[in-house]
Amino acid sequence: MAIKKIGKQTVKFQKPPVIIATGTTVGPKEGEGPLRDYFDTVLSDDLYGENSWELAESKMLRESVKIAIHKADKNITDMDYMFSGDLLNQLMSTSFAARDLGIPFFGLYGACSTMAESLSLGAMVLDGGYADYVVAVTSSHFSSAERQYRFPLEHGNQRPPTAQWTVTGSGAAVLGTNGRGPKITHVTTGKVIDLGIKDANNMGAAMAPAAVDTIINHFKDTGFAPDSYDLIVTGDLGVVGKEITEEMVLDKGYNIIKVYNDCGLLIFDNKVQDTHAGGSGCGCSASVFCGYIYKEMMKNKLNRVLLISTGALLSTTSSQQGQTIPGIAHAVTIVNKLEG
Amino acid sequence: MAIKKIGKQTVKFQKPPVIIATGTTVGPKEGEGPLRDYFDTVLSDDLYGENSWELAESKMLRESVKIAIHKADKNITDMDYMFSGDLLNQLMSTSFAARDLGIPFFGLYGACSTMAESLSLGAMVLDGGYADYVVAVTSSHFSSAERQYRFPLEHGNQRPPTAQWTVTGSGAAVLGTNGRGPKITHVTTGKVIDLGIKDANNMGAAMAPAAVDTIINHFKDTGFAPDSYDLIVTGDLGVVGKEITEEMVLDKGYNIIKVYNDCGLLIFDNKVQDTHAGGSGCGCSASVFCGYIYKEMMKNKLNRVLLISTGALLSTTSSQQGQTIPGIAHAVTIVNKLEG
């Protein structure tokens, strides 16, 4: 059996890669939310001086990378690889940012699970001895996502209560083999799970079974329990998906309720900000992790975190063809101070 | 410096991962081309018994994986990871196949460069000690790609001579840490390169500079020369891109002409099959490599091959917004019999 694999889906690093620095850029609405003080850049205009929302999103991703590299006290040319993806067709945000940055580039797509996917692969490539530094980054943008996945904004479409609000945000993390900062100790890679949800306005319910599968397999593979963690945080299941996850995980014999939260619920104040079931998008777990969670870890307020970014693998074509929505979730264990 | 890195963009494996088996499925037109005898399954109908081309493409990908795993004398549950992507928005082909297969899944997007991207990451994850077996696979489908990127087929659009024909095909490779078969010895990961081409009907010209950048950096990093290889083969540059690549590489001091070919030119007989500048799509380098090249290597007709899959990172949105087409190319050195 592979030397660094434990159980069916989990890898344990012998020399855990370090998250040396992070950078975040978010939109105006996210800047009005409860996490406002944790973000590096809050835009006053979601066009960010560009001619389209797509180019604005790409600029957010690029600038978040630059912030993270600057804080890591490194140069762009020090980065061996960039692991990155976004929600736009053909990764338009990421591809154009990767062009401007010039870092050897692996394009990823895992819908909203992409942040954990990028951290997982980045950590493996570092620990495997193929790189000294990598950057893991994702983005999403409410306006570019709405018009691609749903309706033109001008249409003023009514949103059902189960709908989530795509976060305008980007989070980037510089990972290295050495340095100070929280470390990635384990990675549990998700399988695609599909229990038959077809409603593109209820992605939390579509993604929850994938989150549950990954969480349960993570516990089984590692021997960890809910109280092994100070925080277990899913990517962006929102109100609906979070409840389903709590219950399904409880059914399997693990009570995570005391330490469990969701990035989609942390980023907005749903009552005041009218974001219905909560935030979503690649940029949701990216900005919440790289902003709030990372900074709380650096302040020693959190020590052991399980980040499970969750993705709904739907496309407008699959929905129009009447297909269900497959989900996926990737989990990463991040520890600030390792024991012993 | 990272222990397995040589030069700026290249990794050299200490224990080269083995390509144990491959599986290929292609459409009727590909089955009429010069490589017909190298494919495992040739469809008589490009709907493959499904209700849409997208679902047919997904089935091709899934079945190619099953063929490769069967030939490797393994089970689906032996696969630690699936590295996969396709051209469809949100990887519809890959996501639905990954759901049916149930293998822990990393979704990738590199446009037509995805086959080399999946081989690169799969090889790193194996050599790094995180897996015993992985499957690397991509697909494309003429009919699903045409209507997504260009026009509905019913429109009967005229194609300019520089246009390429998206291959209906899928190629899957099972990689392992041990076993018999050609080995991946080096990986050179590409940067995104954009020299300003805007014509979506001339993707060969858009991708060629990326191929050139990766080839030159591969030679510089490894010390290899054109005559280190029996075959240097780009992903799908077609007639136009191949000529540009030959000239630009020659300008940099390397004459690859004697050993150089392109998967987009190998798969069709352009004169007879009216495919204009040649084949393209994720499934092009996937089916040509997993079919023709792999089998020629197993027959000892080729020993050292440099596969450079090339991707044009355009979307309909970026084109409509007047943006240029960034390109990327990833290179993988594959050797049948290692010296010494």
XYZ file of C-alpha atoms in Angstrom:
680
model
C 0.000 0.000 0.000
C 1.076 3.542 -0.747
C 3.337 4.704 2.064
C 1.521 7.909 2.912
C -2.025 6.630 2.568
C -4.130 5.754 5.567
C -7.438 4.079 4.950
C -9.313 4.370 1.692
C -9.321 8.078 0.858
C -6.858 9.807 3.169
C -3.224 10.838 2.961
C -1.112 11.661 6.012
C 1.893 13.894 5.407
C 5.199 12.910 6.904
C 6.400 16.509 6.847
C 3.226 18.604 6.808
C 3.349 21.499 4.324
C 3.004 24.950 5.863
C 0.478 27.608 4.882
C 2.915 30.490 5.076
C 0.602 33.335 4.126
C -2.793 34.091 2.629
C -4.369 36.916 0.640
C -8.041 37.774 0.211
C -10.093 40.134 -1.909
C -13.878 40.405 -1.515
C -16.755 42.433 -2.920
C -18.732 45.235 -1.269
C -21.473 42.979 0.131
C -18.956 40.610 1.719
C -17.251 43.681 3.151
C -20.471 44.552 4.958
C -20.720 41.096 6.504
C -19.563 39.857 9.909
C -16.075 38.872 8.649
C -15.294 42.277 7.122
C -12.219 42.870 9.279
C -10.566 39.634 8.214
C -10.220 40.445 4.506
C -7.167 42.128 3.008
C -8.994 44.050 0.293
C -12.691 45.001 0.259
C -13.819 46.396 -3.097
C -16.087 49.417 -3.186
C -17.225 48.465 -6.709
C -17.568 44.882 -7.889
C -16.271 45.802 -11.368
C -12.872 46.578 -9.773
C -12.080 49.064 -12.550
C -12.543 46.463 -15.296
C -14.944 46.319 -18.235
C -16.675 43.104 -17.233
C -17.432 41.131 -14.079
C -15.412 38.227 -15.466
C -12.307 40.401 -15.809
C -12.987 41.849 -12.346
C -13.094 38.333 -10.922
C -9.826 37.477 -12.653
C -8.217 40.607 -11.208
C -9.437 39.659 -7.712
C -7.786 36.264 -8.076
C -4.560 37.733 -9.408
C -4.347 40.399 -6.714
C -5.107 37.896 -3.943
C -2.173 35.807 -5.152
C 0.068 38.863 -5.127
C -1.029 39.789 -1.587
C -0.328 36.259 -0.333
C 3.091 36.127 -2.008
C 3.972 39.576 -0.649
C 2.965 38.575 2.878
C 5.026 35.398 2.531
C 7.963 37.679 1.765
C 8.492 35.891 -1.543
C 8.450 36.782 -5.219
C 6.108 35.482 -7.892
C 9.084 33.694 -9.483
C 9.617 31.742 -6.231
C 6.337 29.899 -6.804
C 6.885 26.523 -8.443
C 3.214 25.895 -9.245
C -0.153 27.564 -9.130
C -3.136 25.292 -8.373
C -6.261 27.179 -9.239
C -9.797 27.105 -10.522
C -13.048 29.048 -10.534
C -16.703 28.647 -11.510
C -16.601 30.296 -14.914
C -16.808 28.236 -18.082
C -13.290 27.139 -19.054
C -11.877 28.806 -15.907
C -11.784 32.249 -17.491
C -10.932 33.983 -14.203
C -8.080 31.629 -13.387
C -6.672 31.295 -16.915
C -6.288 35.020 -17.445
C -4.764 35.488 -13.969
C -2.341 32.602 -14.575
C -1.299 34.278 -17.823
C -0.522 37.541 -16.030
C 1.335 35.817 -13.179
C 3.396 33.424 -15.355
C 3.594 30.666 -12.722
C 3.540 27.041 -14.030
C -0.137 26.284 -13.793
C -2.418 23.362 -13.027
C -6.047 24.258 -13.785
C -8.585 22.596 -11.497
C -12.342 22.310 -11.501
C -14.291 21.061 -8.520
C -17.015 23.714 -8.447
C -17.091 25.157 -4.913
C -14.833 22.335 -3.654
C -11.892 23.772 -5.576
C -10.186 25.508 -2.622
C -9.742 22.230 -0.731
C -8.773 20.511 -3.995
C -6.052 23.087 -4.630
C -4.769 22.817 -1.040
C -4.790 18.989 -1.308
C -2.812 18.775 -4.543
C -0.525 21.640 -3.539
C 0.308 19.871 -0.285
C 0.992 16.545 -2.043
C 3.278 18.180 -4.581
C 5.224 19.955 -1.806
C 5.513 16.969 0.508
C 6.425 14.775 -2.470
C 9.513 16.886 -3.125
C 8.433 18.473 -6.411
C 8.237 22.067 -5.216
C 9.409 24.485 -2.536
C 6.470 26.870 -2.821
C 3.070 26.653 -4.433
C 0.065 28.936 -4.469
C -3.478 27.572 -4.092
C -6.233 29.985 -5.081
C -9.844 30.192 -6.224
C -12.401 32.898 -6.938
C -16.067 33.468 -7.565
C -18.148 36.536 -8.374
C -21.857 36.943 -7.762
C -22.520 38.781 -11.002
C -20.477 36.570 -13.321
C -21.900 33.401 -11.730
C -25.540 34.569 -11.771
C -25.530 35.333 -15.457
C -23.660 32.178 -16.356
C -25.622 29.707 -14.218
C -29.031 31.340 -13.802
C -30.405 34.552 -15.304
C -29.113 37.934 -16.410
C -29.083 40.210 -13.354
C -31.257 42.704 -15.254
C -34.001 40.078 -15.274
C -34.490 40.614 -11.514
C -35.314 36.979 -10.933
C -37.044 35.966 -7.691
C -34.876 33.643 -5.572
C -36.399 30.842 -3.484
C -35.437 30.605 0.214
C -33.163 27.602 -0.459
C -31.090 29.566 -2.985
C -27.575 30.590 -2.003
C -25.758 33.812 -2.758
C -22.524 33.424 -4.733
C -19.710 35.126 -2.862
C -17.736 37.787 -4.692
C -14.337 36.904 -3.364
C -11.007 35.266 -3.828
C -8.640 33.622 -1.385
C -5.055 32.612 -2.059
C -2.672 30.617 0.089
C 1.091 30.301 -0.291
C 2.247 26.872 0.828
C 5.828 25.877 1.493
C 7.841 22.936 2.746
C 9.168 25.098 5.553
C 8.246 28.250 7.402
C 5.871 29.435 10.093
C 2.134 28.963 9.967
C -0.596 26.351 10.177
C 0.254 23.014 8.591
C -1.723 20.654 6.371
C -1.451 17.273 8.083
C -4.115 15.174 6.288
C -6.051 15.239 3.050
C -9.237 13.246 2.420
C -10.204 13.267 -1.245
C -13.880 13.046 -2.100
C -15.858 10.799 -4.381
C -18.716 12.137 -6.505
C -21.997 11.476 -4.691
C -25.454 11.984 -6.171
C -28.637 11.244 -4.257
C -30.880 12.594 -6.972
C -31.458 16.286 -6.187
C -32.367 18.197 -9.366
C -33.131 21.691 -8.011
C -30.336 24.108 -8.975
C -31.768 26.477 -6.367
C -31.121 23.958 -3.610
C -27.438 23.213 -3.949
C -26.964 22.767 -0.216
C -29.129 19.661 -0.327
C -27.300 18.420 -3.429
C -23.859 18.838 -1.853
C -24.623 17.682 1.708
C -24.412 13.916 0.983
C -20.943 14.403 -0.525
C -19.842 16.365 2.540
C -21.198 13.622 4.793
C -19.425 10.887 2.825
C -16.087 12.704 3.020
C -16.453 13.582 6.737
C -17.342 10.001 7.688
C -14.522 8.551 5.590
C -12.146 11.093 7.105
C -13.062 9.949 10.626
C -12.795 6.276 9.651
C -9.462 6.660 7.849
C -7.767 8.811 10.500
C -9.373 7.596 13.712
C -10.175 11.222 14.506
C -13.452 12.121 16.205
C -15.466 15.357 16.214
C -13.675 16.494 19.378
C -10.325 16.101 17.604
C -11.184 19.442 16.059
C -11.799 22.981 17.292
C -13.709 23.672 14.095
C -15.195 21.467 11.409
C -16.268 23.754 8.594
C -17.960 22.869 5.320
C -17.425 24.903 2.178
C -20.779 26.361 1.446
C -23.756 24.204 2.281
C -25.774 27.076 3.688
C -28.697 26.691 6.095
C -30.313 23.746 4.314
C -27.203 21.726 3.618
C -25.737 22.319 7.069
C -28.798 20.883 8.782
C -28.843 17.850 6.494
C -25.140 17.265 7.122
C -25.497 17.472 10.908
C -28.304 14.941 10.861
C -26.742 12.526 8.366
C -23.400 12.551 10.194
C -25.262 11.957 13.491
C -27.045 9.006 11.903
C -23.635 7.522 11.177
C -22.663 7.810 14.842
C -20.718 11.082 14.967
C -22.036 14.208 16.685
C -20.261 17.186 15.138
C -22.827 19.836 16.112
C -20.746 21.522 18.838
C -17.751 22.231 16.591
C -19.474 22.480 13.203
C -20.079 25.539 11.084
C -20.345 26.417 7.387
C -18.436 29.060 5.411
C -21.677 30.046 3.658
C -23.213 30.962 7.012
C -20.137 32.674 8.421
C -19.605 35.164 5.606
C -23.022 36.852 5.568
C -25.522 37.916 8.204
C -28.437 36.242 6.453
C -31.104 38.150 8.381
C -29.744 41.582 7.563
C -28.133 40.883 4.187
C -31.001 38.969 2.568
C -28.783 36.191 1.306
C -31.414 33.480 1.769
C -29.742 30.132 2.548
C -26.235 31.651 2.774
C -23.132 32.174 0.689
C -21.703 29.846 -1.949
C -19.108 29.784 -4.710
C -15.440 28.873 -4.940
C -14.615 32.206 -3.363
C -16.715 31.444 -0.281
C -14.591 28.803 1.416
C -11.505 30.423 -0.132
C -12.067 33.855 1.425
C -13.476 32.511 4.711
C -10.568 30.097 5.114
C -7.813 32.444 3.901
C -9.356 35.379 5.774
C -11.172 34.479 8.971
C -10.022 30.918 9.773
C -6.359 31.379 8.866
C -6.086 34.570 10.886
C -7.831 33.031 13.911
C -5.359 30.127 13.709
C -2.438 32.541 13.565
C -3.822 34.229 16.712
C -3.972 30.796 18.389
C -7.759 31.034 18.736
C -8.194 27.853 16.702
C -5.679 25.030 16.646
C -7.164 22.100 14.725
C -9.498 22.738 11.789
C -11.117 20.378 9.278
C -11.992 22.312 6.117
C -14.395 20.500 3.791
C -15.017 22.491 0.630
C -18.120 21.248 -1.158
C -18.951 21.428 -4.843
C -22.155 20.987 -6.867
C -21.096 19.591 -10.230
C -23.993 20.915 -12.269
C -23.890 22.786 -15.542
C -26.679 24.643 -17.315
C -26.547 21.901 -19.964
C -26.934 19.064 -17.452
C -29.822 20.888 -15.750
C -31.543 21.579 -19.065
C -31.172 17.914 -19.951
C -32.976 16.966 -16.736
C -29.978 15.461 -14.977
C -29.478 15.352 -11.220
C -26.756 17.348 -9.467
C -23.693 15.317 -8.436
C -21.754 16.689 -5.460
C -18.182 16.367 -4.270
C -16.340 17.382 -1.108
C -12.632 17.414 -0.324
C -11.358 17.667 3.256
C -8.094 19.078 4.573
C -6.873 18.905 8.175
C -5.054 22.066 9.163
C -3.213 22.295 12.481
C -1.513 25.351 13.918
C 0.594 23.757 16.618
C 1.484 20.108 16.155
C 1.751 18.080 19.329
C 5.075 16.615 20.387
C 15.565 23.431 -3.866
C 12.870 20.768 -4.182
C 14.607 17.420 -4.395
C 12.909 16.145 -7.523
C 12.911 19.385 -9.468
C 15.414 20.035 -12.223
C 15.518 23.503 -13.699
C 12.588 25.872 -13.573
C 9.595 23.833 -14.713
C 10.594 20.180 -14.747
C 10.338 17.274 -12.330
C 12.433 14.111 -12.643
C 11.014 11.018 -11.003
C 13.287 8.893 -8.874
C 11.123 5.827 -9.437
C 9.250 6.526 -12.687
C 5.545 5.613 -12.534
C 4.459 2.967 -15.020
C 1.630 3.275 -17.524
C 0.293 -0.228 -16.986
C -2.586 -0.182 -19.444
C -4.727 2.133 -21.555
C -8.266 2.170 -22.897
C -9.710 4.119 -25.812
C -13.135 4.801 -27.276
C -13.594 6.874 -30.435
C -16.381 7.998 -32.731
C -17.230 6.764 -36.236
C -15.152 9.395 -38.066
C -12.062 8.643 -35.961
C -12.699 4.971 -36.703
C -12.382 5.727 -40.418
C -9.032 7.469 -39.952
C -5.487 6.101 -40.284
C -5.291 5.022 -36.617
C -8.497 2.963 -36.666
C -6.760 -0.286 -35.708
C -5.249 1.189 -32.562
C -8.516 1.994 -30.764
C -10.254 -0.419 -28.401
C -13.804 0.652 -29.210
C -15.006 2.422 -32.353
C -18.607 3.656 -32.078
C -20.942 3.191 -35.014
C -23.168 6.002 -33.676
C -21.823 9.026 -31.852
C -24.836 9.049 -29.485
C -23.612 5.713 -28.075
C -27.186 4.762 -27.103
C -27.644 7.888 -24.953
C -30.136 10.743 -25.196
C -27.580 13.509 -25.673
C -24.056 13.943 -27.004
C -22.948 15.102 -23.575
C -24.107 11.854 -21.985
C -22.546 9.890 -24.859
C -19.237 11.648 -24.191
C -19.491 10.831 -20.498
C -20.152 7.184 -21.326
C -17.113 7.108 -23.623
C -14.952 8.404 -20.791
C -16.400 5.945 -18.278
C -16.043 2.957 -20.618
C -12.472 3.898 -21.549
C -11.602 3.888 -17.846
C -13.193 0.471 -17.448
C -11.281 -0.921 -20.460
C -7.972 0.381 -19.099
C -8.624 -1.011 -15.612
C -9.662 -4.358 -17.081
C -6.529 -4.544 -19.219
C -4.434 -3.658 -16.173
C -6.024 -6.704 -14.524
C -7.265 -4.513 -11.688
C -10.633 -3.524 -10.218
C -12.168 -0.078 -10.088
C -11.759 -0.134 -6.292
C -7.996 -0.589 -6.720
C -7.756 2.932 -8.147
C -6.738 5.456 -5.479
C -7.506 8.532 -7.566
C -9.008 9.568 -10.871
C -7.443 12.637 -12.542
C -9.774 13.768 -15.253
C -11.239 16.615 -17.227
C -12.992 17.456 -20.472
C -14.015 20.450 -22.567
C -17.616 20.753 -21.457
C -18.726 23.530 -19.141
C -18.222 22.394 -15.529
C -16.704 19.108 -16.774
C -20.079 17.488 -17.321
C -18.590 14.456 -19.076
C -16.034 13.793 -16.358
C -18.262 14.585 -13.363
C -20.986 12.143 -14.375
C -18.445 9.429 -15.182
C -16.680 9.990 -11.840
C -20.026 9.597 -10.107
C -20.648 6.244 -11.805
C -17.114 4.990 -11.130
C -16.896 6.111 -7.482
C -13.120 6.667 -7.520
C -11.793 9.587 -5.357
C -11.701 12.319 -7.942
C -9.609 15.358 -8.836
C -11.290 17.425 -11.552
C -8.899 19.160 -13.933
C -9.303 21.751 -16.635
C -6.561 22.537 -19.097
C -8.610 22.556 -22.300
C -6.886 20.194 -24.759
C -3.786 20.046 -22.517
C -5.702 18.042 -19.920
C -4.333 14.595 -20.871
C -0.750 15.627 -20.128
C -1.955 17.498 -17.013
C -3.660 14.351 -15.710
C -0.585 12.206 -16.465
C 1.653 14.806 -14.751
C -0.337 15.021 -11.522
C -1.062 11.294 -11.501
C 2.652 10.549 -11.802
C 3.571 12.980 -9.001
C 0.958 11.523 -6.676
C 2.214 7.981 -7.361
C 5.911 8.749 -7.083
C 5.210 10.831 -3.958
C 3.856 7.771 -2.185
C 0.181 8.804 -1.996
C -1.240 6.106 -4.244
C -0.594 2.688 -5.730
C -2.785 3.131 -8.804
C -4.384 6.136 -10.442
C -6.319 6.599 -13.634
C -5.723 9.583 -15.937
C -8.430 10.196 -18.509
C -9.984 12.856 -20.726
C -12.642 13.057 -23.410
C -14.053 15.279 -26.106
C -16.927 14.968 -28.539
C -17.307 16.829 -31.814
C -21.027 17.417 -31.446
C -21.039 18.513 -27.792
C -18.034 20.790 -28.349
C -19.372 22.369 -31.567
C -22.621 23.437 -30.015
C -20.986 24.649 -26.824
C -18.108 26.603 -28.363
C -19.359 27.528 -31.820
C -22.744 26.992 -33.446
C -25.543 24.425 -33.316
C -24.706 21.670 -35.792
C -28.073 22.231 -37.509
C -26.816 25.703 -38.481
C -24.407 24.088 -40.973
C -21.773 26.735 -40.376
C -18.932 27.134 -42.892
C -15.539 26.354 -41.375
C -12.411 28.273 -42.415
C -9.318 26.273 -43.464
C -7.556 27.031 -40.163
C -10.387 25.481 -38.128
C -9.784 22.172 -36.402
C -12.147 19.255 -35.985
C -12.869 18.266 -32.388
C -12.110 14.583 -31.927
C -14.900 12.352 -30.626
C -12.799 10.212 -28.378
C -11.598 9.324 -24.948
C -8.347 7.866 -23.726
C -7.660 6.502 -20.255
C -4.389 5.354 -18.722
C -3.910 3.315 -15.557
C -0.687 4.319 -13.829
C 0.986 2.387 -11.049
C 4.130 2.469 -8.958
C 5.086 -0.946 -10.288
C 4.324 -3.156 -13.237
C 5.196 -3.535 -16.891
C 4.823 -0.785 -19.431
C 6.241 2.563 -20.512
C 7.307 4.840 -17.664
C 6.850 8.552 -17.033
C 10.330 9.854 -16.293
C 9.934 13.643 -16.508
C 7.153 16.211 -16.349
C 7.465 19.788 -17.596
C 4.538 21.931 -16.469
C 3.477 24.780 -18.701
C 2.889 28.454 -18.107
C -0.007 30.303 -19.728
C 1.274 32.068 -22.849
C -0.683 34.570 -24.909
C 0.743 36.269 -27.993
C -2.516 37.978 -28.867
C -4.375 35.639 -31.232
C -8.123 36.314 -31.101
C -9.444 33.996 -33.817
C -11.288 31.052 -32.239
C -11.065 29.338 -35.625
C -7.282 29.390 -35.489
C -6.500 27.673 -32.232
C -3.332 26.092 -33.590
C -1.760 29.530 -33.865
C -3.024 30.453 -30.387
C -1.571 27.329 -28.767
C 1.727 27.076 -30.665
C 3.627 29.668 -28.577
C 2.710 27.769 -25.396
C 3.938 24.519 -26.942
C 7.179 26.204 -27.963
C 7.710 27.656 -24.481
C 7.212 24.274 -22.836
C 9.389 22.390 -25.350
C 12.264 24.859 -25.014
C 12.050 24.872 -21.214
C 11.928 21.084 -21.254
C 15.169 20.940 -23.265
C 16.826 23.545 -21.032
C 15.739 21.916 -17.766
C 16.612 18.339 -18.739
C 19.561 18.804 -21.070
C 17.710 16.659 -23.604
C 17.910 17.473 -27.322
C 15.540 16.656 -30.179
C 17.487 13.462 -30.895
C 16.912 12.296 -27.314
C 13.463 11.334 -28.584
C 12.055 8.931 -31.137
C 8.902 11.037 -31.249
C 8.060 14.542 -30.084
C 4.323 14.916 -30.418
C 2.163 17.941 -29.667
C -1.416 17.619 -28.496
C -3.417 19.124 -31.273
C -1.860 22.064 -33.041
C -2.963 20.921 -36.477
C -1.353 22.030 -39.739
C -1.053 25.710 -38.830
C 0.193 25.307 -35.277
C 2.644 22.552 -36.156
C 4.370 24.722 -38.754
C 4.581 27.662 -36.359
C 5.987 25.396 -33.642
C 8.667 23.912 -35.904
C 9.805 27.362 -36.945
C 9.718 28.955 -33.507
C 11.596 26.053 -31.920
C 14.159 26.230 -34.734
C 14.574 29.952 -34.050
C 15.518 29.022 -30.487
C 18.237 26.693 -31.754
C 16.541 23.290 -31.715
C 15.635 21.391 -34.879
C 12.834 18.978 -33.994
C 11.485 18.505 -37.535
C 12.789 14.941 -38.046
C 11.077 13.512 -34.952
C 8.122 15.872 -34.636
C 4.455 15.176 -35.286
C 1.078 16.314 -33.975
C -1.805 14.213 -32.646
C -4.255 16.391 -34.604
C -2.548 15.382 -37.850
C -2.118 11.720 -36.963
C -5.747 10.960 -36.179
C -7.394 12.062 -39.444
C -6.473 11.864 -43.088
C -7.150 15.539 -43.706
C -7.325 15.198 -47.479
C -9.920 12.469 -47.470
C -11.785 13.285 -44.284
C -12.219 17.057 -44.814
C -11.048 17.956 -41.327
C -9.377 21.188 -42.436
C -6.397 21.947 -40.161
C -6.652 18.627 -38.265
C -8.079 17.196 -35.077
C -8.362 18.882 -31.707
C -9.992 18.414 -28.309
C -9.039 16.747 -25.033
C -9.840 13.411 -26.615
C -7.362 13.958 -29.446
C -4.057 13.606 -27.600
C -5.799 11.221 -25.168
C -6.906 8.719 -27.818
C -3.787 9.119 -29.990
C -1.488 8.633 -27.001
C -3.479 5.864 -25.291
C -4.185 4.173 -28.618
C -1.471 4.597 -31.238
C 1.573 5.812 -29.297
C 1.153 3.557 -26.276
C 0.690 0.483 -28.422
C 3.675 1.328 -30.628
C 5.765 1.702 -27.468
C 4.567 -1.673 -26.193
C 5.608 -3.172 -29.535
C 9.071 -1.576 -29.089
C 8.588 0.544 -32.206
C 9.030 3.727 -30.172
C 11.184 3.977 -27.072
C 11.385 7.620 -25.971
C 8.411 9.927 -26.508
C 7.778 13.527 -25.469
C 4.026 14.152 -25.343
C 3.064 17.833 -25.202
C -0.688 18.269 -24.898
C -1.701 21.797 -25.807
C -4.730 23.769 -24.629
C -6.462 26.943 -25.835
C -7.943 28.575 -22.744
C -10.770 30.408 -24.435
C -14.435 30.526 -23.481
C -17.356 31.853 -25.458
C -17.587 34.645 -22.872
C -13.946 35.662 -23.248
C -14.264 35.627 -27.038
C -17.459 37.681 -26.953
C -15.732 40.175 -24.694
C -12.981 40.589 -27.293
C -10.241 38.905 -25.301
C -7.271 37.091 -26.786
C -6.797 33.308 -26.455
C -4.258 32.232 -23.829
C -2.585 28.886 -24.452
C -0.937 26.302 -22.240
C 1.078 23.145 -22.881
C 2.212 20.413 -20.505
C 4.945 17.936 -21.468
C 5.530 14.403 -20.260
C 8.534 12.229 -21.092
C 7.550 8.590 -21.540
C 10.171 5.898 -21.939
C 9.560 2.231 -22.674
C 12.946 0.786 -21.794
C 15.050 2.762 -19.380
C 18.791 2.573 -19.948
C 21.066 0.966 -17.355
